[in-house]
Amino acid sequence: MSPDVFLQHLVNGISLGFIFGLIAIGYTLVYGVVKLVNFAHGDVFMMATFFVFYGFTLFMMPWWLAVIFGIVVTILLGVGIERIAYRPLRDAPRISSLCAAIGMSFLIQNIATVVFGGRQKSFYVPPSLTTTFVIGGVRIQAITIATIVVSVIVLLLLTFLIKRTKMGLAMRALSVDFDTAKLMGINVNRTIAFTFAIGSALAALSAILWALRYPQIWPFMGVFPGWRAFTAAIIGGIGSIVGALFGGFMLGMVTILLVAFFPEAAGYRDAIIFVLLVVILLVKPTGLFGEKKSR
Amino acid sequence: MLKVANLNVYYGGIHALKGISFNVEEGKIVALIGANGAGKSTTLRSICGLKKVREGEITFKSEAITNKPTNDIVKSGMTLVPEGRRIFPNLTVTENLMLGAFLRNDGDEIAKDLEWVNTLFPRLKERKDQKGGTLSGGEQQMLAIGRALMSRPDLLMLDEPSLGLAPVIVGEVFKVIRKVHQEGKTILLIEQNALGALKLADYAYVLETGRIVLEGKGEELLNNEQVKKSYLGG
Ligand SMILES: Nc1ncnc2c1ncn2[C@@H]1O[C@H](COP(=O)(O)OP(=O)(O)OP(=O)(O)O)[C@@H](O)[C@H]1O
Ligand SMILES: [Mg+2]
């Protein structure tokens, strides 16, 4: 394999890694604050693509508006799920909200199948994103670059939000101690709703980037990206944003490089990913960037 | 300033507070003393809305606050330094202090209060960028008090601030409480260290298994035979 082709795969892997990373951060953010694995995250991801799809085809919005519309409606969906399914169970044993999350996942998939139909639909990709650049022999699609640029901007904004704003401070306080956070005057319900809003916005963004890359959408499309990103979050150490990003990268790379170098083994990629997960957890049970102590 | 009337609180079937009533007058230091499990922490947690009250009435600045959300109660001008300090180990000293000022938007005044807290606890200033979890027990207690002061409360409640600290540090903590009081804060202090608390307090209540069994001026209780026997080691 020539260096050019290798570079091409590398850029591709980075781009896919960012998408997994963004989904994984959605899991890790919510887990960090409320200690709940939001199993419906992959399905919220799926719903985002349909919101954009219908915004564009049904409501005849310009594409950019359909994207904004999709993100906003997805945020409402995510916050709504927390409100009706998770908040009432907040003081219940953790297994209850976990079951609620799994149930919510199935519910969304099945409602989507009834409402949208089970057949695949084509997701519109603006022609400008399918152009291919050739930079010194390396062929790169515009969407690959756009994915990287968008991801970097989102990550910078997210870092700013968490490290430098009051809401971020409230989220970090809530992640270790609910009662003391309340004593600081933090409104727990509002902060958790905000956390779900951010998580859902990340799901929507990553879903749109995903659909631009693989432009077929259907009600179960969130299942595998969801599981892989969840794995990425665990590998990185759930609760850790850097960890989720790193885990996502690792998965993106493994996926792309496997297809590139060992095409005949590509069918085993999920098996390989899970072997990786098991090995990492055996060596470091809290994940690569996980905290030593949990609540 | 704070009125508690006939407070009844349960943990499942356990009747933890059996009709407690007491007052905290503005500008005073009031102490609540009692042995382990007497219900001291439960009393403070109920006042702050962290524990549900089954029966009774809590009034703060002439407004009923019984079972209101904690963030609203804190907003009305009281705060609690919780038992065991409960600082945020993952946040820096400065971030911990800023969380105390979470409900405030008056930037200049916040800066002034930060300056004040730093003069009260010079050690915190030296450690301002350090993670809260890396502080010593005494420093954590100071941070917890400083954090509470950052909300600029009218009523400051402290749950066993001397717990687990070396005698020298205990002395320092009590000194700071006195200083804060001189700056015009009303204080409700809970202690197992009855001697220190009674010396400091204008008025005190003795709590025993969920009931108030005795009350009086600080120095009166110090000389009370019953208190001497049970809480001051003879
Ligand atoms: N979470 C809980 N669940 C069940 N019972 C509790 C709980 N917290 C406190 N209790 C009970 O309520 C009673 C009062 O407890 P509380 O913590 O208020 O006592 P305290 O006076 O603060 O004691 P200490 O000096 O040990 O802090 C005790 O009998 C205790 O066992
Ligand atoms: Mg206690």
Coordinates of C-alpha atoms and ligand atoms in Angstrom, one line a residue:
Chain A
M1 CA 0.0 0.0 0.0
S2 CA 1.3 3.4 -1.0
P3 CA 1.8 6.2 1.6
D4 CA -0.9 8.2 -0.2
V5 CA -3.5 5.5 0.2
F6 CA -2.5 5.0 3.8
L7 CA -2.9 8.7 4.5
Q8 CA -6.3 8.6 2.8
H9 CA -7.5 5.8 5.1
L10 CA -6.0 7.6 8.1
V11 CA -8.0 10.8 7.4
N12 CA -11.1 8.6 6.9
G13 CA -10.4 6.9 10.2
I14 CA -10.0 10.2 12.0
S15 CA -13.3 11.5 10.6
L16 CA -15.2 8.3 11.6
G17 CA -13.5 8.4 14.9
F18 CA -14.8 11.9 15.6
I19 CA -18.3 10.8 14.8
F20 CA -18.1 7.8 17.3
G21 CA -16.4 10.2 19.7
L22 CA -19.3 12.6 19.5
I23 CA -21.9 9.9 20.1
A24 CA -19.8 8.4 22.9
I25 CA -19.6 11.8 24.6
G26 CA -23.4 11.9 24.6
Y27 CA -23.4 8.7 26.7
T28 CA -20.6 9.7 29.0
L29 CA -22.0 13.2 29.7
V30 CA -25.4 11.9 30.8
Y31 CA -23.8 9.1 32.8
G32 CA -21.4 11.4 34.4
V33 CA -24.1 13.6 35.8
V34 CA -27.0 11.2 36.5
K35 CA -25.2 7.8 36.6
L36 CA -27.6 6.4 34.0
V37 CA -26.6 4.6 30.8
N38 CA -29.0 6.2 28.4
F39 CA -29.7 3.2 26.2
A40 CA -32.1 5.3 24.1
H41 CA -29.2 7.5 22.9
G42 CA -28.7 5.5 19.7
D43 CA -32.4 5.8 18.9
V44 CA -32.4 9.6 19.6
F45 CA -29.5 9.5 17.1
M46 CA -31.7 7.7 14.6
M47 CA -34.7 10.1 15.1
A48 CA -32.5 13.1 14.3
T49 CA -31.9 11.9 10.8
F50 CA -35.7 11.5 10.3
F51 CA -36.4 14.9 11.6
V52 CA -33.9 16.4 9.1
F53 CA -35.3 14.1 6.4
Y54 CA -38.9 15.3 6.9
G55 CA -38.0 18.9 7.5
F56 CA -36.4 18.7 4.0
T57 CA -38.9 16.6 2.1
L58 CA -42.2 17.2 3.9
F59 CA -41.9 20.7 5.1
M60 CA -39.8 21.8 2.1
M61 CA -37.3 23.6 4.3
P62 CA -34.0 24.6 2.8
W63 CA -31.4 22.0 3.7
W64 CA -29.6 24.1 6.3
L65 CA -32.8 25.0 8.0
A66 CA -33.8 21.3 8.0
V67 CA -30.6 20.6 9.8
I68 CA -31.3 23.2 12.5
F69 CA -34.9 22.0 12.7
G70 CA -33.6 18.4 13.2
I71 CA -31.2 19.4 15.9
V72 CA -33.8 21.4 17.8
V73 CA -36.5 18.8 17.6
T74 CA -34.0 16.1 18.7
I75 CA -33.1 18.2 21.8
L76 CA -36.8 18.5 22.6
L77 CA -37.1 14.7 22.3
G78 CA -34.1 14.0 24.5
V79 CA -35.3 16.4 27.2
G80 CA -38.8 15.0 26.9
I81 CA -37.6 11.4 27.4
E82 CA -35.7 12.5 30.6
R83 CA -38.8 14.3 31.8
I84 CA -41.3 11.5 31.4
A85 CA -39.2 8.3 31.7
Y86 CA -36.2 9.0 33.9
R87 CA -37.0 11.9 36.3
P88 CA -39.8 10.0 38.0
L89 CA -37.4 7.2 38.8
R90 CA -34.5 9.4 40.0
D91 CA -34.7 8.3 43.6
A92 CA -35.6 4.7 42.7
P93 CA -32.9 2.0 42.6
R94 CA -30.6 2.5 39.6
I95 CA -31.7 -0.7 37.9
S96 CA -35.2 0.8 37.5
S97 CA -34.0 3.7 35.4
L98 CA -31.8 1.3 33.4
C99 CA -34.8 -0.8 32.5
A100 CA -36.7 2.4 31.6
A101 CA -33.9 3.4 29.3
I102 CA -33.9 0.0 27.6
G103 CA -37.7 0.1 27.3
M104 CA -37.5 3.6 25.8
S105 CA -35.0 2.4 23.2
F106 CA -37.4 -0.3 22.0
L107 CA -40.3 2.0 22.2
I108 CA -38.7 4.6 19.9
Q109 CA -37.5 2.0 17.4
N110 CA -41.0 0.5 17.1
I111 CA -42.8 3.8 17.0
A112 CA -40.4 4.9 14.3
T113 CA -41.1 1.7 12.3
V114 CA -44.9 2.3 12.5
V115 CA -44.7 6.0 11.7
F116 CA -41.8 6.2 9.2
G117 CA -42.0 2.6 7.8
G118 CA -39.3 0.0 8.0
R119 CA -37.8 0.6 4.5
Q120 CA -34.6 2.5 4.0
K121 CA -34.9 6.1 2.9
S122 CA -32.3 8.2 1.1
F123 CA -30.8 11.0 3.1
Y124 CA -30.2 14.1 1.0
V125 CA -26.5 15.0 0.7
P126 CA -25.8 18.5 -0.7
P127 CA -23.6 18.1 -3.8
S128 CA -20.9 20.4 -2.4
L129 CA -20.2 17.7 0.3
T130 CA -19.6 14.9 -2.2
T131 CA -16.9 16.7 -4.1
T132 CA -13.5 15.1 -3.8
F133 CA -10.3 16.9 -3.3
V134 CA -7.0 15.6 -4.4
I135 CA -4.2 16.9 -2.2
G136 CA -0.9 15.6 -3.3
G137 CA -2.3 12.3 -4.5
V138 CA -4.5 11.9 -1.5
R139 CA -8.2 11.8 -2.4
I140 CA -10.4 13.2 0.3
Q141 CA -14.2 13.8 0.2
A142 CA -15.5 17.2 1.4
I143 CA -17.7 15.5 3.9
T144 CA -14.7 13.9 5.6
I145 CA -13.1 17.3 6.1
A146 CA -16.4 18.9 7.1
T147 CA -16.9 16.2 9.7
I148 CA -13.5 16.9 11.2
V149 CA -14.0 20.6 11.2
V150 CA -17.5 20.5 12.7
S151 CA -16.3 18.0 15.4
V152 CA -13.4 20.1 16.4
I153 CA -15.6 23.2 16.7
V154 CA -18.2 21.3 18.8
L155 CA -15.5 19.9 21.1
L156 CA -14.0 23.3 21.7
L157 CA -17.5 24.7 22.5
L158 CA -18.2 21.8 24.8
T159 CA -14.9 22.2 26.6
F160 CA -15.7 25.9 27.1
L161 CA -19.2 25.1 28.3
I162 CA -18.0 22.6 30.9
K163 CA -14.9 24.3 32.1
R164 CA -15.9 28.0 31.9
T165 CA -19.6 28.4 32.4
K166 CA -21.9 28.3 35.4
M167 CA -24.0 25.6 33.9
G168 CA -20.8 23.5 33.3
L169 CA -19.8 24.1 36.9
A170 CA -23.2 23.0 38.1
M171 CA -22.9 19.8 36.0
R172 CA -19.5 19.0 37.5
A173 CA -20.9 19.6 41.0
L174 CA -23.9 17.5 40.4
S175 CA -21.8 14.7 39.0
V176 CA -20.3 14.1 42.5
D177 CA -22.9 15.1 45.1
F178 CA -26.6 15.9 44.5
D179 CA -27.3 17.1 48.0
T180 CA -24.4 19.5 48.3
A181 CA -25.1 20.8 44.8
K182 CA -28.6 21.6 46.0
L183 CA -27.1 23.5 48.9
M184 CA -25.2 25.6 46.5
G185 CA -28.5 26.7 45.1
I186 CA -28.2 24.5 42.0
N187 CA -31.6 23.6 40.4
V188 CA -31.1 19.9 39.9
N189 CA -34.0 19.3 37.5
R190 CA -32.9 22.2 35.3
T191 CA -29.3 21.1 35.2
I192 CA -30.2 17.5 34.3
A193 CA -32.5 18.7 31.6
F194 CA -29.7 20.8 30.3
T195 CA -27.4 17.9 30.3
F196 CA -29.8 15.8 28.3
A197 CA -30.2 18.8 25.9
I198 CA -26.5 18.8 25.2
G199 CA -26.4 15.0 24.9
S200 CA -29.2 15.1 22.4
A201 CA -27.7 17.9 20.4
L202 CA -24.5 15.8 20.2
A203 CA -26.6 12.8 19.1
A204 CA -28.3 14.9 16.4
L205 CA -25.0 16.4 15.1
S206 CA -23.3 13.0 14.9
A207 CA -26.3 11.5 13.3
I208 CA -26.4 14.1 10.6
L209 CA -22.6 13.6 10.0
W210 CA -23.2 9.9 9.9
A211 CA -26.1 10.1 7.5
L212 CA -24.1 12.3 5.2
R213 CA -21.5 9.6 5.1
Y214 CA -23.8 6.6 4.8
P215 CA -26.9 8.3 3.3
Q216 CA -29.5 5.5 4.0
I217 CA -31.7 6.0 7.1
W218 CA -34.1 3.5 8.8
P219 CA -35.5 3.0 12.3
F220 CA -32.8 0.6 13.4
M221 CA -29.9 2.5 12.1
G222 CA -29.0 3.8 15.6
V223 CA -28.5 0.4 17.1
F224 CA -25.0 -0.4 16.0
P225 CA -23.5 3.0 16.0
G226 CA -25.1 3.3 19.5
W227 CA -23.5 0.1 20.8
R228 CA -20.2 0.9 19.3
A229 CA -20.1 4.4 20.8
F230 CA -21.2 3.0 24.1
T231 CA -18.3 0.6 23.9
A232 CA -16.1 3.5 23.1
A233 CA -17.3 5.4 26.2
I234 CA -16.6 2.3 28.4
I235 CA -13.2 1.8 26.9
G236 CA -12.3 5.4 27.6
G237 CA -13.8 5.3 31.0
I238 CA -17.4 6.2 31.3
G239 CA -17.9 9.7 32.7
S240 CA -14.7 11.0 31.1
I241 CA -15.1 13.2 28.0
V242 CA -11.5 12.8 26.9
G243 CA -11.9 9.1 27.4
A244 CA -15.0 8.9 25.2
L245 CA -13.3 10.9 22.4
F246 CA -10.3 8.6 22.6
G247 CA -12.4 5.5 22.7
G248 CA -14.3 6.8 19.7
F249 CA -11.1 7.4 17.8
M250 CA -9.8 4.0 18.6
L251 CA -13.0 2.4 17.2
G252 CA -13.0 4.7 14.1
M253 CA -9.4 3.7 13.4
V254 CA -9.9 0.0 14.0
T255 CA -13.0 0.0 11.7
I256 CA -11.3 1.8 8.8
L257 CA -7.9 0.3 9.0
L258 CA -9.3 -3.2 9.3
V259 CA -11.3 -2.7 6.1
A260 CA -8.3 -1.2 4.4
F261 CA -5.6 -3.7 5.4
F262 CA -7.5 -6.9 6.1
P263 CA -10.6 -6.7 4.0
E264 CA -11.3 -10.4 4.5
A265 CA -11.4 -9.9 8.3
A266 CA -13.7 -6.8 8.1
G267 CA -16.8 -8.9 9.0
Y268 CA -15.2 -9.6 12.4
R269 CA -14.8 -6.0 13.3
D270 CA -17.4 -6.0 16.0
A271 CA -15.9 -9.1 17.5
I272 CA -12.5 -7.4 17.4
I273 CA -13.9 -4.3 19.0
F274 CA -15.4 -6.3 21.9
V275 CA -12.3 -8.3 22.4
L276 CA -10.5 -5.0 22.7
L277 CA -13.1 -3.9 25.2
V278 CA -12.7 -7.0 27.3
V279 CA -8.9 -6.8 27.3
I280 CA -8.8 -3.1 28.3
L281 CA -11.3 -3.7 31.1
L282 CA -9.3 -6.6 32.4
V283 CA -6.2 -4.4 32.6
K284 CA -8.0 -1.3 33.7
P285 CA -11.5 -2.0 35.0
T286 CA -12.5 1.7 35.0
G287 CA -11.5 2.3 31.4
L288 CA -8.5 4.1 30.1
F289 CA -9.4 7.5 31.5
G290 CA -11.8 6.5 34.2
E291 CA -11.8 7.7 37.8
K292 CA -10.5 5.3 40.4
K293 CA -13.4 5.8 42.7
S294 CA -17.0 5.8 41.8
R295 CA -20.0 6.9 43.9
Chain B
M1 CA -35.3 34.8 62.2
L2 CA -35.8 31.1 62.1
K3 CA -38.7 29.4 63.9
V4 CA -39.1 25.6 64.0
A5 CA -42.4 24.4 65.4
N6 CA -43.4 20.8 66.2
L7 CA -41.0 19.2 63.7
N8 CA -41.7 15.5 63.0
V9 CA -39.4 13.6 60.6
Y10 CA -39.3 9.9 59.8
Y11 CA -36.9 7.6 58.0
G12 CA -39.3 4.9 56.9
G13 CA -40.7 3.6 60.2
I14 CA -38.1 5.3 62.3
H15 CA -39.4 8.4 64.1
A16 CA -36.2 10.5 64.0
L17 CA -37.6 13.9 65.2
K18 CA -40.4 13.8 67.6
G19 CA -41.9 17.3 67.7
I20 CA -39.0 19.6 67.9
S21 CA -39.5 23.3 68.4
F22 CA -36.9 26.0 68.7
N23 CA -36.0 29.6 67.7
V24 CA -33.0 31.3 66.3
E25 CA -33.0 35.0 66.9
E26 CA -31.4 37.4 64.5
G27 CA -27.8 38.2 65.4
K28 CA -27.4 35.3 67.8
I29 CA -25.3 32.2 67.9
V30 CA -27.6 29.3 68.8
A31 CA -26.2 25.8 69.5
L32 CA -27.9 22.5 69.3
I33 CA -26.0 19.8 71.1
G34 CA -26.6 16.1 71.5
A35 CA -25.1 12.6 71.3
N36 CA -24.7 10.5 68.2
G37 CA -28.0 9.7 66.5
A38 CA -29.9 12.3 68.5
G39 CA -31.2 13.9 65.3
K40 CA -29.0 16.9 64.9
S41 CA -28.2 16.5 61.3
T42 CA -31.7 15.5 60.5
T43 CA -32.9 18.8 62.0
L44 CA -30.6 20.8 59.7
R45 CA -31.3 18.8 56.7
S46 CA -35.1 19.2 57.2
I47 CA -34.7 23.0 57.6
C48 CA -32.8 23.1 54.2
G49 CA -35.4 21.0 52.4
L50 CA -33.0 18.1 51.9
K51 CA -35.2 15.8 54.1
K52 CA -38.9 15.7 53.8
V53 CA -40.9 16.9 56.9
R54 CA -43.9 14.9 57.8
E55 CA -45.4 17.3 60.3
G56 CA -44.5 20.7 61.6
E57 CA -43.8 24.2 60.5
I58 CA -40.5 25.9 59.6
T59 CA -40.5 29.7 59.2
F60 CA -37.6 31.8 58.0
K61 CA -37.8 35.6 58.0
S62 CA -41.6 35.2 58.6
E63 CA -42.1 33.0 55.6
A64 CA -43.1 29.3 55.6
I65 CA -40.3 27.3 54.0
T66 CA -41.4 23.8 55.0
N67 CA -40.6 21.2 52.3
K68 CA -39.7 23.9 49.8
P69 CA -37.0 23.0 47.2
T70 CA -33.5 23.4 48.6
N71 CA -32.4 25.9 46.0
D72 CA -35.3 28.2 46.9
I73 CA -34.6 28.0 50.6
V74 CA -30.9 28.8 50.0
K75 CA -31.9 31.7 47.8
S76 CA -33.9 33.2 50.7
G77 CA -30.7 33.7 52.6
M78 CA -29.6 30.6 54.6
T79 CA -27.0 28.0 54.0
L80 CA -25.6 24.9 55.5
V81 CA -22.1 23.7 56.0
P82 CA -22.9 20.0 55.8
E83 CA -21.7 17.2 58.1
G84 CA -18.4 15.8 56.8
R85 CA -17.7 19.0 54.9
R86 CA -18.7 17.6 51.5
I87 CA -16.5 19.8 49.4
F88 CA -16.3 18.9 45.7
P89 CA -13.1 16.9 45.4
N90 CA -13.0 17.2 41.6
L91 CA -13.1 21.0 41.6
T92 CA -10.4 23.5 42.5
V93 CA -10.6 25.5 45.7
T94 CA -11.6 28.6 43.6
E95 CA -14.3 26.6 41.8
N96 CA -15.6 25.3 45.1
L97 CA -15.9 28.9 46.4
M98 CA -17.5 30.1 43.3
L99 CA -20.2 27.4 43.6
G100 CA -21.0 29.0 46.9
A101 CA -21.9 32.1 45.0
F102 CA -23.9 30.2 42.4
L103 CA -27.1 32.1 42.9
R104 CA -25.5 35.5 42.8
N105 CA -24.9 37.7 39.8
D106 CA -23.2 40.7 41.5
G107 CA -19.7 40.2 40.2
D108 CA -18.1 43.0 42.2
E109 CA -19.6 42.0 45.5
I110 CA -18.6 38.4 44.8
A111 CA -15.1 39.5 44.4
K112 CA -15.3 41.4 47.7
D113 CA -16.6 38.3 49.5
L114 CA -13.9 36.2 47.9
E115 CA -11.3 38.6 49.3
W116 CA -13.0 38.4 52.7
V117 CA -12.9 34.6 52.7
N118 CA -9.3 34.7 51.7
T119 CA -8.5 36.9 54.7
L120 CA -10.4 34.6 57.0
F121 CA -8.6 31.6 55.6
P122 CA -5.2 32.6 54.1
R123 CA -4.4 28.9 53.5
L124 CA -7.2 28.7 50.9
K125 CA -5.7 31.5 48.9
E126 CA -2.4 29.7 48.8
R127 CA -4.2 26.6 47.5
K128 CA -6.6 28.3 45.2
D129 CA -5.8 26.2 42.1
Q130 CA -5.5 22.9 43.9
K131 CA -8.2 20.3 43.7
G132 CA -10.5 20.2 46.7
G133 CA -9.8 16.5 47.3
T134 CA -6.1 17.1 47.9
L135 CA -6.7 19.4 50.9
S136 CA -6.2 18.3 54.5
G137 CA -9.2 17.7 56.7
G138 CA -8.8 21.1 58.4
E139 CA -8.4 22.9 55.1
Q140 CA -11.5 21.2 53.7
Q141 CA -13.5 22.4 56.7
M142 CA -12.3 25.9 56.1
L143 CA -13.2 25.6 52.4
A144 CA -16.6 24.3 53.3
I145 CA -17.2 27.3 55.6
G146 CA -15.7 29.7 53.0
R147 CA -17.9 28.2 50.3
A148 CA -21.0 28.7 52.5
L149 CA -20.0 32.3 53.2
M150 CA -19.8 33.0 49.5
S151 CA -23.5 32.8 49.3
R152 CA -23.6 35.8 51.6
P153 CA -26.1 34.1 53.9
D154 CA -28.0 35.8 56.7
L155 CA -28.2 32.6 58.6
L156 CA -25.3 30.2 58.6
M157 CA -25.8 26.7 59.8
L158 CA -22.9 24.4 60.6
D159 CA -23.2 20.7 61.2
E160 CA -20.3 19.5 63.5
P161 CA -17.6 21.7 62.0
S162 CA -15.1 20.3 64.6
L163 CA -15.7 16.7 63.7
G164 CA -12.4 14.7 63.2
L165 CA -10.1 17.7 63.4
A166 CA -7.0 18.1 65.6
P167 CA -7.6 20.2 68.7
V168 CA -5.6 23.2 67.4
I169 CA -7.7 23.3 64.2
V170 CA -10.9 23.0 66.2
G171 CA -9.8 26.1 68.1
E172 CA -9.2 27.9 64.8
V173 CA -12.6 26.9 63.4
F174 CA -14.4 28.1 66.5
K175 CA -12.4 31.4 66.3
V176 CA -13.5 31.9 62.7
I177 CA -17.2 31.2 63.6
R178 CA -16.9 33.9 66.3
K179 CA -15.4 36.3 63.7
V180 CA -18.1 35.5 61.2
H181 CA -20.7 36.2 63.9
Q182 CA -19.1 39.5 64.6
E183 CA -19.5 40.5 61.0
G184 CA -23.2 40.3 61.5
K185 CA -24.2 36.7 60.6
T186 CA -26.7 34.7 62.6
I187 CA -25.4 31.2 63.4
L188 CA -27.0 27.9 64.2
L189 CA -24.3 25.6 65.3
I190 CA -24.6 21.8 65.8
E191 CA -21.9 20.1 67.9
Q192 CA -21.0 17.0 69.8
N193 CA -18.2 19.1 71.2
A194 CA -20.5 20.6 73.8
L195 CA -17.9 22.5 75.7
G196 CA -16.7 24.5 72.6
A197 CA -20.2 25.1 71.4
L198 CA -21.7 26.2 74.7
K199 CA -18.9 28.6 75.3
L200 CA -19.6 30.2 72.0
A201 CA -23.4 30.2 72.0
D202 CA -25.8 32.8 73.3
Y203 CA -28.5 30.2 73.6
A204 CA -28.5 26.4 73.3
Y205 CA -30.8 23.4 73.1
V206 CA -30.0 19.9 74.1
L207 CA -31.3 17.2 71.8
E208 CA -31.8 13.6 73.0
T209 CA -33.3 10.9 70.7
G210 CA -35.4 13.2 68.7
R211 CA -36.6 15.5 71.5
I212 CA -35.4 18.7 73.0
V213 CA -34.9 18.0 76.7
L214 CA -33.2 21.1 77.9
E215 CA -32.6 24.7 76.8
G216 CA -31.0 27.8 78.2
K217 CA -28.3 30.4 77.8
G218 CA -24.9 29.1 76.9
E219 CA -23.2 29.7 80.2
E220 CA -26.2 28.4 82.1
L221 CA -26.0 25.1 80.4
L222 CA -22.3 25.0 81.0
N223 CA -23.0 25.0 84.7
N224 CA -26.0 22.7 84.5
E225 CA -25.3 19.4 86.4
Q226 CA -27.2 17.2 83.9
V227 CA -25.3 18.7 81.0
K228 CA -22.0 18.4 82.8
K229 CA -22.6 14.8 83.5
S230 CA -23.8 13.8 80.0
Y231 CA -21.8 16.1 77.7
L232 CA -18.9 17.6 79.4
G233 CA -17.3 14.5 80.9
G234 CA -18.4 14.9 84.5
Ligands
LIG1 N1 -30.7 7.8 55.9 C1 -31.2 7.3 57.0 N2 -31.9 6.2 57.0 C2 -32.4 5.7 58.2 N3 -32.3 6.2 59.4 C3 -31.5 7.3 59.4 C4 -30.9 7.9 58.3 N4 -30.2 9.0 58.7 C5 -30.4 9.1 60.0 N5 -31.1 8.1 60.5 C6 -31.5 7.8 61.9 O1 -32.1 9.0 62.4 C7 -31.6 9.3 63.7 C8 -31.0 10.7 63.7 O2 -29.9 10.7 62.9 P1 -29.0 12.1 62.7 O3 -28.0 11.8 61.6 O4 -29.9 13.2 62.5 O5 -28.2 12.1 64.1 P2 -27.1 13.1 64.5 O6 -27.6 13.7 65.8 O7 -26.7 14.0 63.4 O8 -25.9 12.1 64.8 P3 -24.3 12.3 64.6 O9 -23.8 13.0 65.8 O10 -23.8 10.9 64.6 O11 -24.1 13.0 63.3 C9 -30.7 8.2 64.0 O12 -31.3 7.3 64.8 C10 -30.3 7.6 62.7 O13 -30.0 6.2 62.9
MG2 MG -25.0 14.3 62.3

